[in-house]
Amino acid sequence: MRALRRKLWNDLAAIRWQGLAIVMVLASGMATFVMSLTALDSLTRARSDYFRAANFASVFATLKRAPRALEPRLRAIPGVADLETRIVVPAVLDVRGLAEPATALLISVPDFSPPRVNRLHLRLGRLPTAERRGEVLVSEAFASAHRLRPGDGLRAVINGRYQPLTIVGVALSPEFVYSVRGGEMIPDDRRFGVLWMPYRDLAAAFQMDGAFNDVAATLRPSASERDTLQQLDALLLPYGGGAAYGREHQASSRFLDNELIQLRGMALLPPAIFLSVTGFLLHIVLSRLVATQREQIATLRAFGYSRGAILRHYLAFAAILIAAGAALGTAGGAWLGRELTELYARFFRFPTFTYRVDPLVVVLGAGLSSAAGFAAIWRVARRATAEPPAAAMQPAPPDRFRPSVVERMGWGRWLSPAARMLFRHLELQPWRAAMTSCGAALSLAILVLGSFSEDMIDFVMRFQFEHAHRQDVTVTFTEPSPGRAVHDLRHLPGVLAVEPFRAVPVKLRFGHRSRRLGLMGVSRQPRLFRVIDERMRPVEIPPAGVVLSAALADGLGCRAGDQLTLEVLDGARPIRVVSVAGVVRDFLDLNAYMDLDALRRLLREQETASGAFLRVDERRTDRLYSRLKALPRVASVGIRRAMLESYRRTLAENVLRMRAYNLFFACVVAIGVVYNAARVMLSERSRELATLRVLGFTRGETALMLLGELAVLIAAAIPLGCLLGYGFAALLAWSLATEVHRFPLVVRADTFAMATAVTVGAAIFAGSVVRRLLDRLDLIAVLKARD
Amino acid sequence: MRNVRVTAAEASRADGVSPMDGVSPVDGVSPAVAGFPAVGASSAAGVSPADASQSGTLQSGTLQSGTRVAWAGGGELMFEARGLVKRYQLGEVEVLALRGVDFLLRSGEFVVLLGPSGSGKSTLLNILGGLDTPSEGFVRFRDHDLSQGDDDLLTHYRRDHVGFVFQFYNLIPSLTARENVQLVTDLAAAPMRPEEALELVGLGARLDHYPSQLSGGEQQRVAIARAIAKRPDVLLCDEPTGALDVRTGIVVLEAIERINRELGTTTAVITHNAAIAAMADRVVQLSDGRVASESRNAVKAAARDIQW
């Protein structure tokens, strides 16, 4: 069999560029598969290891204020394994080098011992103790953003007074793996941080001695989360609680879950695309090889080589390409997986985040690649051995052409012979023509899909921050404050307009379904904070009733006009019946809006506000920020410009890299498909093309006949690819959508244009390579050879 | 003397002939091409066209240098080839397909180039047809110099002046007989109608058949119709009956004969079938890259009378 082996390597060398294209497409599929699954594995492992080691809570509850004496009763709830009560309060921080105020979440830790639930992982320094006042532990993300180290100082505005704090350590917490301020999507580590302080200090600063306002508990393995939450609510209800939630609603954990879902999605769709293209390419290349080697096969059979030996010979041909692709893809996937994991390590803060390539993933990927590859060529390889040697020694019967559909429709007389050739060839092997078109369309779809997330985020950002929330600054008060507080804001330097709002936690119930959320009371004719629909048209808030997010209405199963039970989870906890005045399609969170005055009436309050939206004079922000830092009522300050900048900076880093990968993968597919299709066509039709040259057709005219057919296939691929890309985008948006995030199906026209341009460009490149081969066609040798 | 062996396959690549053709290896001696006479100089070698026509056969003129000239008589001079040398480089091995051939072809002539495989006849035809260029010497078609022709010039030369017929027909399988001819008439300045060309070769009833629906002989006749439809100045046929049986072969030869007779198309047929030589005005014998002999038929045989 040494001779056959020699033939195998010679055959491979003869089609090396086509083989390389196949290897690259397969490697791309394998790489995305290995990358996604290994990154998923790393992230999942990091999460489970950390959550277990840190004794991360399974249930959480926030409340107004409860005595610590309640703690034993909470602990006694069946199913609770361990429980800790604490104080969690927002505060404004004054950080050196940062003009605008930063927001911190202050969390109490036991005075002389580390917390048992949500254990902190010390990166630097030590835990704070109550022996010395003002000691704090800072979250690593915030510390890194400001280069803070143990021994450095911070100033917090607590109850309107600057309180100097000393950093004694830098830590990680399982609660803030993804450290993002409420209502935001991307971490802004410069302006949001977490500070842990001894209970005694924090209680003293906020008049919370002997009390707590936050609970975190772990559960026994056998416990029912639902029952535990109900019992927690029952006990905490009198203290302003009643809205306990599980880990799946914990902000950081939820972002992590979302990311894992996305990664899982990435592990399926792109590899499936690449593998189907690989199968197609292997099929056409091997089919052509077998067709040209028909007589060789017959000769080998005549010499006494068995069918099995020849079958193995052609299977080995595919196996070598598959093995090369899988090996290259594994290496590439491991490299990309490491890159992705490093990227994750910047967003998700785990104590240890190690990247590892699970051999099982490689075996699975190689198995799938082999399955796809062999399935595609099995019949071709079988056919190679099926023909009796004597028959195979004769020339193959000529292809049976017939008038194309265009001619059958009566348009034939308008077609030149060249155009007729083109259409008849397309129809001779419609399956191959369709697959070539589909291959190019898939490359286009990959690009559309790659850019879709960018378009989508861009749309949501414009929706949210250009059309809906137009305020420059959002000030939140520590507690609902009288109208005077809003009035004071109006007189701060640089403030051009002020719009108060009232936010209150509520439970909305319709039939047996209910949802907990913050009900937002806003101005009826707002200039800053507007409620808009998906077409970005403002929606007027009616004087009575609530306007709901469509996702919320769907979740509750209600429509405009229905009556809901509204249970306020704060203060006097009134329960009212309100009507659904309207439903708006939006994208972030579950939202319910009410006219500010109507909400105040419902709460039996006058002129109260939870905070205010400001429009400010950009030239006077420094003075404004320094005044805001010192205002006692101010719990947090959100600055739109800073947030958008942080978001754009983060996005710019990642988008560029992702764009490069997408471009690479799409070009690999487009070039692989077009080059292989063109090479096979050239091989099949070299005699015909040489004849045309002899008849006096120029090189250009002859090339046009070959490449014209490809051009038609690419032209057909463009609308198909746009449609496929849109379909993939819809699939992605649908698969990622939760009640909390809806993804608009927005693909910008320039995304389609870019994807089309890249695919066409890659096709032109592949076509020009084949054109060079055509120009070098040895006319005499081709014409003299027998078919 | 270098002793180099060339395999049949290597040689065939160089010559453009089938692997059965043998091309003798280069002996390292360059061909003698110097001293060939101007057109008509064959009389200087002691042989006149008149003598040839009287004797019925004509040996090629032997020049002082020893080079033989394929000689042409009558009609306007269409091709003039002098000292044609064609060399192919196969790796480190040089193969000489033509070793100094002089060849003249006059308007309206029917010439058969005879020779065994590897004699250089296909190479000569390819050079005359603008498919190849000589390594040395020159070839002129009327006032066009084909020996220096770049690709564009040769393409237009083929388009405007040459009709080709090959052994394996080389029809476009996706086009019907009529469309195969139309492919060429679309390019030509004053072509005949495709139907007319097909009538000429006796295929008026098979216009809309695809090659796969035609017999070998019919396919070859379509190829002839395609070659002559543009009214070319010269029809070059490379083993036109090589793939056909006798009966079909004769039908094809009749078609070629008719074209030459009725349209006056200058025709050169290469073949290793000596029987076909009987239908030519002139027969040029090639051997080992040289013109070995040349003869003239006093009386041309009709294609239908030829047997082999």
Coordinates of C-alpha atoms in Angstrom, one line a residue, chain A residues 406-631:
Chain A
V406 CA -34.8 31.3 -18.4
E407 CA -35.1 29.9 -22.0
R408 CA -38.0 27.7 -21.2
M409 CA -39.8 30.9 -20.1
G410 CA -39.2 32.2 -23.6
W411 CA -36.4 34.6 -23.0
G412 CA -33.8 32.5 -24.7
R413 CA -33.5 34.6 -27.8
W414 CA -32.4 37.6 -25.7
L415 CA -29.5 35.5 -24.4
S416 CA -26.1 35.3 -26.0
P417 CA -24.6 31.8 -26.2
A418 CA -22.3 32.7 -23.3
A419 CA -25.3 33.6 -21.2
R420 CA -27.0 30.4 -22.2
M421 CA -24.0 28.4 -21.2
L422 CA -24.0 30.1 -17.8
F423 CA -27.6 29.4 -17.0
R424 CA -27.5 25.8 -18.3
H425 CA -24.4 25.1 -16.2
L426 CA -26.1 26.4 -13.2
E427 CA -29.0 24.1 -13.8
L428 CA -26.9 21.1 -14.6
Q429 CA -25.8 20.9 -10.9
P430 CA -28.4 23.0 -9.1
W431 CA -27.4 21.5 -5.8
R432 CA -23.9 22.6 -6.1
A433 CA -24.9 26.0 -7.4
A434 CA -27.2 26.4 -4.4
M435 CA -24.6 25.3 -1.9
T436 CA -22.0 27.6 -3.4
S437 CA -24.5 30.5 -3.0
C438 CA -25.4 29.3 0.5
G439 CA -21.7 29.2 1.4
A440 CA -21.1 32.8 0.3
A441 CA -24.4 33.8 2.0
L442 CA -23.2 32.2 5.2
S443 CA -20.1 34.3 5.2
L444 CA -22.2 37.4 4.8
A445 CA -24.5 36.2 7.5
I446 CA -21.5 35.7 9.9
L447 CA -20.6 39.4 9.3
V448 CA -24.2 40.6 9.8
L449 CA -24.5 38.5 13.0
G450 CA -21.1 39.8 14.2
S451 CA -22.1 43.4 13.7
F452 CA -25.6 42.9 15.0
S453 CA -24.7 43.0 18.6
E454 CA -23.0 46.3 18.0
D455 CA -26.0 47.7 16.1
M456 CA -28.3 46.4 18.9
I457 CA -26.3 48.0 21.7
D458 CA -25.9 51.1 19.7
F459 CA -29.7 51.3 19.3
V460 CA -30.4 50.6 22.9
M461 CA -27.9 53.2 24.0
R462 CA -29.5 55.8 21.7
F463 CA -32.9 54.8 22.8
Q464 CA -32.1 55.0 26.4
F465 CA -29.7 58.0 26.5
E466 CA -30.6 60.2 23.6
H467 CA -34.3 59.8 23.4
A468 CA -35.6 58.5 26.7
H469 CA -33.3 59.7 29.4
R470 CA -32.0 63.0 28.4
Q471 CA -31.0 64.3 31.7
D472 CA -27.3 65.1 32.2
V473 CA -27.3 64.2 35.9
T474 CA -29.5 62.0 38.0
V475 CA -29.5 62.8 41.7
T476 CA -31.0 60.2 44.1
F477 CA -31.9 61.2 47.7
T478 CA -31.1 59.0 50.6
E479 CA -34.8 58.9 51.4
P480 CA -38.0 60.5 49.9
S481 CA -37.5 64.2 50.5
P482 CA -39.9 67.2 50.5
G483 CA -40.2 69.6 47.7
R484 CA -37.6 71.8 49.3
A485 CA -34.9 69.4 48.4
V486 CA -35.7 69.6 44.7
H487 CA -35.9 73.4 45.1
D488 CA -32.4 73.4 46.5
L489 CA -31.1 71.5 43.5
R490 CA -32.6 74.2 41.2
H491 CA -30.3 76.7 42.8
L492 CA -27.1 74.8 42.5
P493 CA -24.5 76.3 40.1
G494 CA -24.9 75.3 36.4
V495 CA -28.3 73.7 36.9
L496 CA -30.5 74.6 33.9
A497 CA -33.6 72.5 34.5
V498 CA -34.8 70.1 37.2
E499 CA -37.4 67.4 37.0
P500 CA -38.3 65.6 40.2
F501 CA -39.2 61.9 40.3
R502 CA -40.6 59.6 42.9
A503 CA -39.6 55.9 42.8
V504 CA -41.3 53.4 45.1
P505 CA -40.9 49.6 45.3
V506 CA -44.2 48.0 44.5
K507 CA -45.7 44.6 43.7
L508 CA -48.1 44.6 40.8
R509 CA -50.6 41.7 40.7
F510 CA -52.9 40.7 37.9
G511 CA -54.9 37.5 38.5
H512 CA -52.5 35.0 40.0
R513 CA -49.4 36.6 38.5
S514 CA -47.3 39.3 40.2
R515 CA -44.1 41.1 39.7
R516 CA -42.0 43.3 42.0
L517 CA -40.4 46.4 40.7
G518 CA -39.8 50.1 41.2
L519 CA -42.8 52.2 40.2
M520 CA -41.6 55.5 38.7
G521 CA -43.6 58.6 39.2
V522 CA -42.6 61.1 36.5
S523 CA -43.7 64.5 35.1
R524 CA -46.6 64.3 32.8
Q525 CA -45.0 66.5 30.2
P526 CA -41.3 65.8 30.7
R527 CA -38.4 67.4 29.0
L528 CA -35.7 65.2 30.4
F529 CA -36.9 61.8 31.5
R530 CA -39.3 60.6 28.9
V531 CA -41.2 57.4 28.3
I532 CA -40.9 56.5 24.7
D533 CA -42.0 53.6 22.5
E534 CA -39.8 51.4 20.3
R535 CA -40.0 54.0 17.5
M536 CA -38.7 56.6 19.9
R537 CA -41.9 58.5 20.0
P538 CA -42.7 60.0 23.4
V539 CA -45.6 58.4 25.2
E540 CA -47.7 60.7 27.3
I541 CA -48.3 59.6 30.9
P542 CA -52.0 59.9 31.6
P543 CA -53.3 61.6 34.8
A544 CA -54.4 58.2 36.2
G545 CA -53.3 54.6 35.8
V546 CA -49.9 53.1 35.0
V547 CA -48.0 52.7 31.8
L548 CA -46.1 49.3 31.7
S549 CA -43.3 47.8 29.7
A550 CA -44.6 45.4 27.2
A551 CA -42.5 42.7 28.8
L552 CA -44.1 43.4 32.2
A553 CA -47.6 43.4 30.7
D554 CA -46.8 40.1 29.0
G555 CA -45.4 38.7 32.3
L556 CA -48.5 39.7 34.1
G557 CA -50.7 38.6 31.2
C558 CA -52.6 42.0 31.2
R559 CA -53.4 44.5 28.5
A560 CA -54.2 48.2 28.4
G561 CA -57.5 48.7 30.2
D562 CA -57.1 45.9 32.7
Q563 CA -57.2 46.6 36.4
L564 CA -54.1 45.7 38.5
T565 CA -53.6 45.4 42.2
L566 CA -50.8 47.7 43.2
E567 CA -49.1 46.9 46.6
V568 CA -46.6 49.5 47.8
L569 CA -43.7 47.8 49.5
D570 CA -42.6 50.8 51.4
G571 CA -43.9 53.1 54.1
A572 CA -47.5 52.6 55.0
R573 CA -47.7 49.9 52.3
P574 CA -51.0 51.0 50.8
I575 CA -52.8 48.6 48.4
R576 CA -54.6 50.2 45.5
V577 CA -56.3 49.1 42.3
V578 CA -54.9 50.9 39.2
S579 CA -55.8 50.6 35.6
V580 CA -53.2 49.9 32.8
A581 CA -53.3 53.1 30.9
G582 CA -50.8 52.0 28.3
V583 CA -48.1 49.6 27.3
V584 CA -44.8 50.6 25.8
R585 CA -42.2 48.4 24.1
D586 CA -38.8 49.1 25.6
F587 CA -35.6 47.1 26.1
L588 CA -34.2 47.4 29.6
D589 CA -35.7 46.1 32.8
L590 CA -39.4 45.8 33.8
N591 CA -40.8 49.3 34.1
A592 CA -44.0 50.9 35.3
Y593 CA -44.6 54.6 35.1
M594 CA -47.2 56.8 36.7
D595 CA -47.9 60.5 36.7
L596 CA -45.8 62.0 39.5
D597 CA -48.8 63.8 41.1
A598 CA -51.0 60.7 40.8
L599 CA -48.3 58.6 42.5
R600 CA -48.0 61.2 45.3
R601 CA -51.8 61.1 45.8
L602 CA -51.7 57.3 45.9
L603 CA -49.0 57.4 48.5
R604 CA -50.8 60.2 50.3
E605 CA -47.7 62.4 50.1
Q606 CA -47.2 65.9 49.0
E607 CA -44.4 67.2 46.9
T608 CA -42.1 64.3 47.8
A609 CA -39.3 63.2 45.5
S610 CA -36.9 60.3 45.5
G611 CA -34.5 62.4 43.4
A612 CA -34.4 64.6 40.4
F613 CA -33.1 64.7 36.9
L614 CA -31.0 67.7 36.0
R615 CA -29.9 69.4 32.8
V616 CA -26.7 71.2 33.5
D617 CA -24.4 73.7 31.9
E618 CA -21.4 71.6 30.8
R619 CA -19.1 74.5 31.5
R620 CA -20.0 74.7 35.2
T621 CA -20.0 71.1 36.1
D622 CA -17.0 71.2 38.4
R623 CA -18.6 73.6 40.8
L624 CA -21.9 71.7 40.6
Y625 CA -20.1 68.3 41.3
S626 CA -18.3 69.7 44.3
R627 CA -21.5 71.1 45.7
L628 CA -23.4 67.8 45.0
K629 CA -20.7 65.8 46.9
A630 CA -21.5 67.8 50.0
L631 CA -25.3 67.7 50.0

